[in-house]
CSV table of C-alpha atoms in Angstrom, one decimal:
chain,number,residue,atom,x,y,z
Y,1,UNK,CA,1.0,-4.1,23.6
Y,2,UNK,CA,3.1,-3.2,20.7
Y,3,UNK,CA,1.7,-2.3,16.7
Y,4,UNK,CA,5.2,-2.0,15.4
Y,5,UNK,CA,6.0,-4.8,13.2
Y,6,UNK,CA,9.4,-6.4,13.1
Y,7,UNK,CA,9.3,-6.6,8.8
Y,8,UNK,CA,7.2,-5.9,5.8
Y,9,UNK,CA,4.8,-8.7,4.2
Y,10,UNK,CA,6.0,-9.5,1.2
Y,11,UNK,CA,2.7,-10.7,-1.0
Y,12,UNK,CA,3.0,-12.8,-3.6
Y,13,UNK,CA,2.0,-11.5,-7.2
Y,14,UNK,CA,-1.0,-12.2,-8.4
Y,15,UNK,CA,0.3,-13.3,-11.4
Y,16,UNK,CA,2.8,-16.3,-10.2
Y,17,UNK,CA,0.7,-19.5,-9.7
Y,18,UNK,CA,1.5,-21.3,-6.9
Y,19,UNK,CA,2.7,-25.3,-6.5
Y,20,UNK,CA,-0.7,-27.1,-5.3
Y,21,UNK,CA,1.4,-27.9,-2.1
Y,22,UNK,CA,1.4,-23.7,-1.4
Y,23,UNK,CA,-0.2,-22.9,1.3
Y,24,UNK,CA,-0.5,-19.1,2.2
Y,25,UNK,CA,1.3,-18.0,5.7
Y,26,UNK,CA,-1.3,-16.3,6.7
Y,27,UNK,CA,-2.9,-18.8,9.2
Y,28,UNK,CA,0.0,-18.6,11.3
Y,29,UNK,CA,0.2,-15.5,12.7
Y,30,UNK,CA,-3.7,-15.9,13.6
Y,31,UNK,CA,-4.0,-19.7,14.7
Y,32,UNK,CA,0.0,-19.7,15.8
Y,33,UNK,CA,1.6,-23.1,15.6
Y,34,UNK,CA,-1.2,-24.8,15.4
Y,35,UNK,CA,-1.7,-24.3,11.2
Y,36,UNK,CA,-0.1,-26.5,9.5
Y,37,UNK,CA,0.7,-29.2,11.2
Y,38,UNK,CA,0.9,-32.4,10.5
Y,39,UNK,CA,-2.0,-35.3,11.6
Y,40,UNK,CA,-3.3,-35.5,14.6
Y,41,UNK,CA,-1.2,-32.5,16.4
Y,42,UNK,CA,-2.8,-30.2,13.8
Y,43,UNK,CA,-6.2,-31.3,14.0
Y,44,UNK,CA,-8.8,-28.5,16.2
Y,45,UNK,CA,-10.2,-31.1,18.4
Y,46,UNK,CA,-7.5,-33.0,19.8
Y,47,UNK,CA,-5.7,-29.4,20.5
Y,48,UNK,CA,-8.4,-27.8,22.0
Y,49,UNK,CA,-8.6,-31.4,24.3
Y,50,UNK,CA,-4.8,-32.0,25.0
Y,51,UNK,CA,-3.2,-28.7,24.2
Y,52,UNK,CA,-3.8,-25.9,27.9
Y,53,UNK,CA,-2.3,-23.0,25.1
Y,54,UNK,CA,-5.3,-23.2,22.3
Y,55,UNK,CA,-7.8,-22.9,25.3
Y,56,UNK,CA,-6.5,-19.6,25.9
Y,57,UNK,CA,-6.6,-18.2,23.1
Y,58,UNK,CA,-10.5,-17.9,23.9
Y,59,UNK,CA,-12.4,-16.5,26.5
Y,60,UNK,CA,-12.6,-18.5,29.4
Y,61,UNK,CA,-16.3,-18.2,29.6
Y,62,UNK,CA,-16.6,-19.7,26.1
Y,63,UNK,CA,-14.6,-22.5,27.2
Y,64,UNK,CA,-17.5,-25.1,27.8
Y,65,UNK,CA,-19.8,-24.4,24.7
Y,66,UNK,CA,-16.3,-24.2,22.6
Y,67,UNK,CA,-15.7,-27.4,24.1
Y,68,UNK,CA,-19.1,-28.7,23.1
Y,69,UNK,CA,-19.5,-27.9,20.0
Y,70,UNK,CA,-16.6,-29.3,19.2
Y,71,UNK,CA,-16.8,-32.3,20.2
Y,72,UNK,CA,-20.4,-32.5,18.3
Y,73,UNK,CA,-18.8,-31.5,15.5
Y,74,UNK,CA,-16.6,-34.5,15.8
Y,75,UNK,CA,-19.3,-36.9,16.8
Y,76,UNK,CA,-20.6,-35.4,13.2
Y,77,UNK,CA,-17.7,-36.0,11.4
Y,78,UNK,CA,-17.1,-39.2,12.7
Y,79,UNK,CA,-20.3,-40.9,11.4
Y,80,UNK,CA,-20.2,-38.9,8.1
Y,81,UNK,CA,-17.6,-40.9,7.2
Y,82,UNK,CA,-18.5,-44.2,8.4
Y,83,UNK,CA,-16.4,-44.7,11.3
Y,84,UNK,CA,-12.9,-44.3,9.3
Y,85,UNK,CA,-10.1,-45.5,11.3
Y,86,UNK,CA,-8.5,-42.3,11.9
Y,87,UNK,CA,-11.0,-40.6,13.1
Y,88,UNK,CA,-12.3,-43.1,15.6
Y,89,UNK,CA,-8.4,-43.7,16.7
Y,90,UNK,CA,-8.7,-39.7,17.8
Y,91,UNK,CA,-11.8,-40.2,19.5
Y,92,UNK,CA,-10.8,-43.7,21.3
Y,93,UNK,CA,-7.2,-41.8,22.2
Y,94,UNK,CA,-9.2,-38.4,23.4
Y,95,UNK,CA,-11.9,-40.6,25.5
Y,96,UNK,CA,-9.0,-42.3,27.3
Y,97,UNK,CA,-6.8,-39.5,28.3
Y,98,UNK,CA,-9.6,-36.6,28.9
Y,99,UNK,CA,-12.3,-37.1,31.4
Y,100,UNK,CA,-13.6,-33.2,30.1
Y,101,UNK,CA,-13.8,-35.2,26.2
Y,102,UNK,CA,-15.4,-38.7,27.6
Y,103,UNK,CA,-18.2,-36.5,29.5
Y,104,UNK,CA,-19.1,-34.3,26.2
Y,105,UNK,CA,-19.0,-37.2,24.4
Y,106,UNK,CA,-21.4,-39.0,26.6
Y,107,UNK,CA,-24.0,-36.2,25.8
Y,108,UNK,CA,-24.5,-37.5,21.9
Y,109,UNK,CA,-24.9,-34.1,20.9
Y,110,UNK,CA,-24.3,-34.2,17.0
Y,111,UNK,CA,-23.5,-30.9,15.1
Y,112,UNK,CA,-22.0,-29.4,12.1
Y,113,UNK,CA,-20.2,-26.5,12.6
Y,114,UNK,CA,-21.1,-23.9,9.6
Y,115,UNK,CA,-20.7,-20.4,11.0
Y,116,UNK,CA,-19.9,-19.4,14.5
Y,117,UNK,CA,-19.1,-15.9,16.2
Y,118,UNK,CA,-15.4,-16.4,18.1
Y,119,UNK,CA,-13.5,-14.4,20.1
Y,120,UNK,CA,-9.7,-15.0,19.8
Y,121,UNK,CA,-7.5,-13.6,22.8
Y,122,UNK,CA,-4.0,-13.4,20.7
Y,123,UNK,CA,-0.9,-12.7,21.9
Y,124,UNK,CA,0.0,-9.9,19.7
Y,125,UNK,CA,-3.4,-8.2,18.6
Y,126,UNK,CA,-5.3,-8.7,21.3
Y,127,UNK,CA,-8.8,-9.2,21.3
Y,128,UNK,CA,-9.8,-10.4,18.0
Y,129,UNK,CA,-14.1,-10.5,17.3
Y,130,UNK,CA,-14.2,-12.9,14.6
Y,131,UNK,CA,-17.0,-14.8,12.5
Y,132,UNK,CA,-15.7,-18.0,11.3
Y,133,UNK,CA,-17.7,-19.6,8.7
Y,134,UNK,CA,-16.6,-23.6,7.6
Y,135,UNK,CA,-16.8,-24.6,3.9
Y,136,UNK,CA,-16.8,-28.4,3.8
Y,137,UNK,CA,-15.4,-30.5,0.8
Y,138,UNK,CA,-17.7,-33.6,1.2
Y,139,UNK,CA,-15.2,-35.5,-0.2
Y,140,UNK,CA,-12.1,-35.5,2.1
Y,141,UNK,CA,-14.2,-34.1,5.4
Y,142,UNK,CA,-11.7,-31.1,5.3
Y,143,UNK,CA,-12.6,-28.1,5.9
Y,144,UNK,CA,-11.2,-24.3,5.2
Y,145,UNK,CA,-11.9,-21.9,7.6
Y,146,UNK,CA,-12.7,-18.2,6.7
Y,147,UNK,CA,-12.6,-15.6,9.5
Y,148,UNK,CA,-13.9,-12.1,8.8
Y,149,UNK,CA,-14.1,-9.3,11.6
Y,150,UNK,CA,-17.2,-8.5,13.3
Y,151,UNK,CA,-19.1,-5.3,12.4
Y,152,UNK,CA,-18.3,-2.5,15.4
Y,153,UNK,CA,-15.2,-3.7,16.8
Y,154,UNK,CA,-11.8,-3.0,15.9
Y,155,UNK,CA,-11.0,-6.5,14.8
Y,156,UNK,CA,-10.8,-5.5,11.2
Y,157,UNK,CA,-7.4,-3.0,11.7
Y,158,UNK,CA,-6.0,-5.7,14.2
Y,159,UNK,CA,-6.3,-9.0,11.3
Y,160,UNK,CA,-4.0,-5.7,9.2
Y,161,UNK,CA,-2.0,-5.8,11.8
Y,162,UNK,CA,-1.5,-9.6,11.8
Y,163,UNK,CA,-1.6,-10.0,8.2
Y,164,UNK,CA,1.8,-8.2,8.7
Y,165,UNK,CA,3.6,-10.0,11.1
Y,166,UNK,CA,5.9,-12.6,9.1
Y,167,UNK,CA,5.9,-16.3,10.5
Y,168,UNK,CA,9.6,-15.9,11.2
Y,169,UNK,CA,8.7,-13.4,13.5
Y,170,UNK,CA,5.5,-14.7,15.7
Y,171,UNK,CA,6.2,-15.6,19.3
Y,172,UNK,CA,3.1,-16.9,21.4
């Protein structure tokens, strides 16, 4: 595997405001092409359901519970907000074209997803021992993800690494 990076981050100064459309780069070289995009193709569950690539990003071992949880979380989400349309479109869409989805979803397990230890198998960095903690606006149901290295492992100089790799630049 390769440290070198191809160019130099080029921060923005702390002093420029951003438009409220800004939003920071910095996702992408951790999440890949999954950030940012638009509806349903950026949303966690239907890509960890539909998308072979986001599963490997984790362990293989984690793959079930990962699974789990998620759809939980999305049993969650879908009665906080009263069945909205959207929502229960992804779940309809995900129970017809995954058996893996329908069978989780038959459980009824019901969680919301706070904090939770991951372990991200990136294409660049490597192994990446993460805790990911969820802040929730009640408002919207969006959430912002904050991932912060676990103590003892090397994941700390390897999010450095990444936090230097320019989105121009990121193959997966």
């Amino acid at each position: 595997m390769s440290w070198t990076r191809s160019r130099a981050h080029r921060p923005r100064s702390s002093t420029t405001s951003a438009p409220s459309s800004y939003k920071t780069p910095w996702p992408w070289p951790l999440l890949g092409p999954l950030a940012g995009l638009p509806g349903r193709e950026g949303n966690g569950a239907w890509a960890w359901f539909t998308r072979p690539e986001v599963c490997g990003s984790y362990l293989e071992e984690d793959h079930e519970a990962i699974g789990r949880v998620i759809v939980a979380d999305l049993r969650a989400a879908v009665y906080r907000h009263c069945r909205r349309a959207a929502r229960q479109a992804l779940v309809d869409e995900l129970l017809k074209r995954r058996l893996e989805f329908a069978a989780m979803w038959e459980l009824g397990e019901v969680t919301l997803v706070r904090s939770t230890r991951k372990t991200l198998l990136h294409p660049r960095a490597g192994r990446l021992d993460l805790q990911g903690d969820a802040v929730l606006s009640p408002n919207t149901g969006n959430r912002l993800f904050l991932y912060r290295p676990q103590p003892g492992t090397d994941a700390a100089e390897r999010l450095t690494f990444l936090h230097g790799v320019d989105n121009e630049t990121f193959t997966s």
